PDB file of C-alpha atoms in Angstrom:
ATOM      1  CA  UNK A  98      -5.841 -30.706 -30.733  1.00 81.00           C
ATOM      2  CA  UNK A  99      -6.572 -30.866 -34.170  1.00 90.00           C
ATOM      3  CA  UNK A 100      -4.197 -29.271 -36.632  1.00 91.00           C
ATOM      4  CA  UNK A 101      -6.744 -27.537 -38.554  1.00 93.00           C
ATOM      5  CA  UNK A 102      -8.161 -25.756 -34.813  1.00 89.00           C
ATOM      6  CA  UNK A 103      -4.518 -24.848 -33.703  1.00 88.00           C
ATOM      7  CA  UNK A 104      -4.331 -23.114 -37.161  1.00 91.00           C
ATOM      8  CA  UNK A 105      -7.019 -21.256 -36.669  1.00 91.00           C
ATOM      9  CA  UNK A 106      -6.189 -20.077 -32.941  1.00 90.00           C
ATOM     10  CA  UNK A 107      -3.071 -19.159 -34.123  1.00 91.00           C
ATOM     11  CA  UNK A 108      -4.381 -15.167 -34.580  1.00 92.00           C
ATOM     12  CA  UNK A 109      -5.878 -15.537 -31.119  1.00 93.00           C
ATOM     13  CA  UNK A 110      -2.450 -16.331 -29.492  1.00 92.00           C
ATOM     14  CA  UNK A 111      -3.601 -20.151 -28.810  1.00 89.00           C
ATOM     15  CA  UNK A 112      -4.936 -21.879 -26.200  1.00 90.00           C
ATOM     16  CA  UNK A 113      -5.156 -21.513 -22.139  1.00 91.00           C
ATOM     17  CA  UNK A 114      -6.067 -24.206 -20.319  1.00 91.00           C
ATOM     18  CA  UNK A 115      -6.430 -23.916 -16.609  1.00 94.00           C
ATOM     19  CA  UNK A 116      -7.842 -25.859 -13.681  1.00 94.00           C
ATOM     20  CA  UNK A 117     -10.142 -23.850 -11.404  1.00 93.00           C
ATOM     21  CA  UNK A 118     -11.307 -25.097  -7.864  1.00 94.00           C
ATOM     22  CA  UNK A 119     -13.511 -22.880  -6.516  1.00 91.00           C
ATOM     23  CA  UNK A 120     -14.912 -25.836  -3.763  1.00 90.00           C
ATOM     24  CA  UNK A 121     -16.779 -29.114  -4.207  1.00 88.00           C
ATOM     25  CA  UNK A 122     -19.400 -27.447  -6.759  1.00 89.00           C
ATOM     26  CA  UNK A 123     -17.106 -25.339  -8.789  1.00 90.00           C
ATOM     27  CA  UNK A 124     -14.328 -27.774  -9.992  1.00 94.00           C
ATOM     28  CA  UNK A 125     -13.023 -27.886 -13.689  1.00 94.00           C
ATOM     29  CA  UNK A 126     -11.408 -26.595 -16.890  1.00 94.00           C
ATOM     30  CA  UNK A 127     -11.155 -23.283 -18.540  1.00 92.00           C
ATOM     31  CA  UNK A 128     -10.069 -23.039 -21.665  1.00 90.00           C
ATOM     32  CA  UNK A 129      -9.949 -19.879 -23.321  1.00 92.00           C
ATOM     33  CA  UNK A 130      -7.708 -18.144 -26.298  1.00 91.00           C
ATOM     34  CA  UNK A 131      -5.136 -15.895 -25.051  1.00 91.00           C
ATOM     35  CA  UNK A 132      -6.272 -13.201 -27.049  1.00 90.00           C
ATOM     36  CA  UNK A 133     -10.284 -12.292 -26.582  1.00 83.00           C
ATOM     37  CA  UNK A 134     -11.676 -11.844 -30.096  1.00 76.00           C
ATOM     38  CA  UNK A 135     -13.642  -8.553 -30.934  1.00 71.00           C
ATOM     39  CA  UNK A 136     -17.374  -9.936 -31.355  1.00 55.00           C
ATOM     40  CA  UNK A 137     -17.211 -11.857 -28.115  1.00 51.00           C
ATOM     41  CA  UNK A 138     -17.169  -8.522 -26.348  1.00 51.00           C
ATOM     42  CA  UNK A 139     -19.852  -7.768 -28.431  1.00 49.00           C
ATOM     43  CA  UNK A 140     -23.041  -9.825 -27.529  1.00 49.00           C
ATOM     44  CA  UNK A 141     -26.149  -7.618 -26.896  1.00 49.00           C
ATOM     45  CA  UNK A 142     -24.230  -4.342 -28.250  1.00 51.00           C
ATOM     46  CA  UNK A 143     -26.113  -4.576 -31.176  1.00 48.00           C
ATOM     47  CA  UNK A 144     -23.647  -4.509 -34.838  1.00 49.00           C
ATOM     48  CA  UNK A 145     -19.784  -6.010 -34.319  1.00 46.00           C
ATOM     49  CA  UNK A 146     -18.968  -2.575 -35.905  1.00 48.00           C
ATOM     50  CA  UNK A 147     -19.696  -0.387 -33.024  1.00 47.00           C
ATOM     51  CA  UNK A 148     -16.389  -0.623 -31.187  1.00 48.00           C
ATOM     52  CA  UNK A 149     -17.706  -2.014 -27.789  1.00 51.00           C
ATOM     53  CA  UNK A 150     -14.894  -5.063 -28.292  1.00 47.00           C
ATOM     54  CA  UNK A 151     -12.581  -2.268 -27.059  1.00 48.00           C
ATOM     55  CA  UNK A 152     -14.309  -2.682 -23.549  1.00 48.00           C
ATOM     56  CA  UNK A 153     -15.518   0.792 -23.599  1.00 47.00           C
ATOM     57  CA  UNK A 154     -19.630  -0.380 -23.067  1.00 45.00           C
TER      58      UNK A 154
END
């Protein structure tokens, strides 16, 4: 990866990558950060300051 991107993940607790194989249709990567940011809880909740990050929609 780039240095500049593994700085930035750093916060997030880096990088997963995993290999899923859920049958012939359903093969591939996953990569996610270890550590979910706030706002991607957050989509349709309406302002990032509302608290649903802390899963409590």
């Amino acid at each position: 990866m780039h240095p500049d991107l593994v700085e930035q993940l750093k916060p997030l607790g880096g990088v997963v990558i995993d290999f899923v194989d859920n049958g012939p249709q359903q093969r591939g990567f996953t990569i996610n950060t270890k550590i979910k940011p706030g706002a991607a809880d957050c989509s349709g909740c309406g302002d990032g300051d509302t608290g649903c990050g802390d899963g409590g929609h």
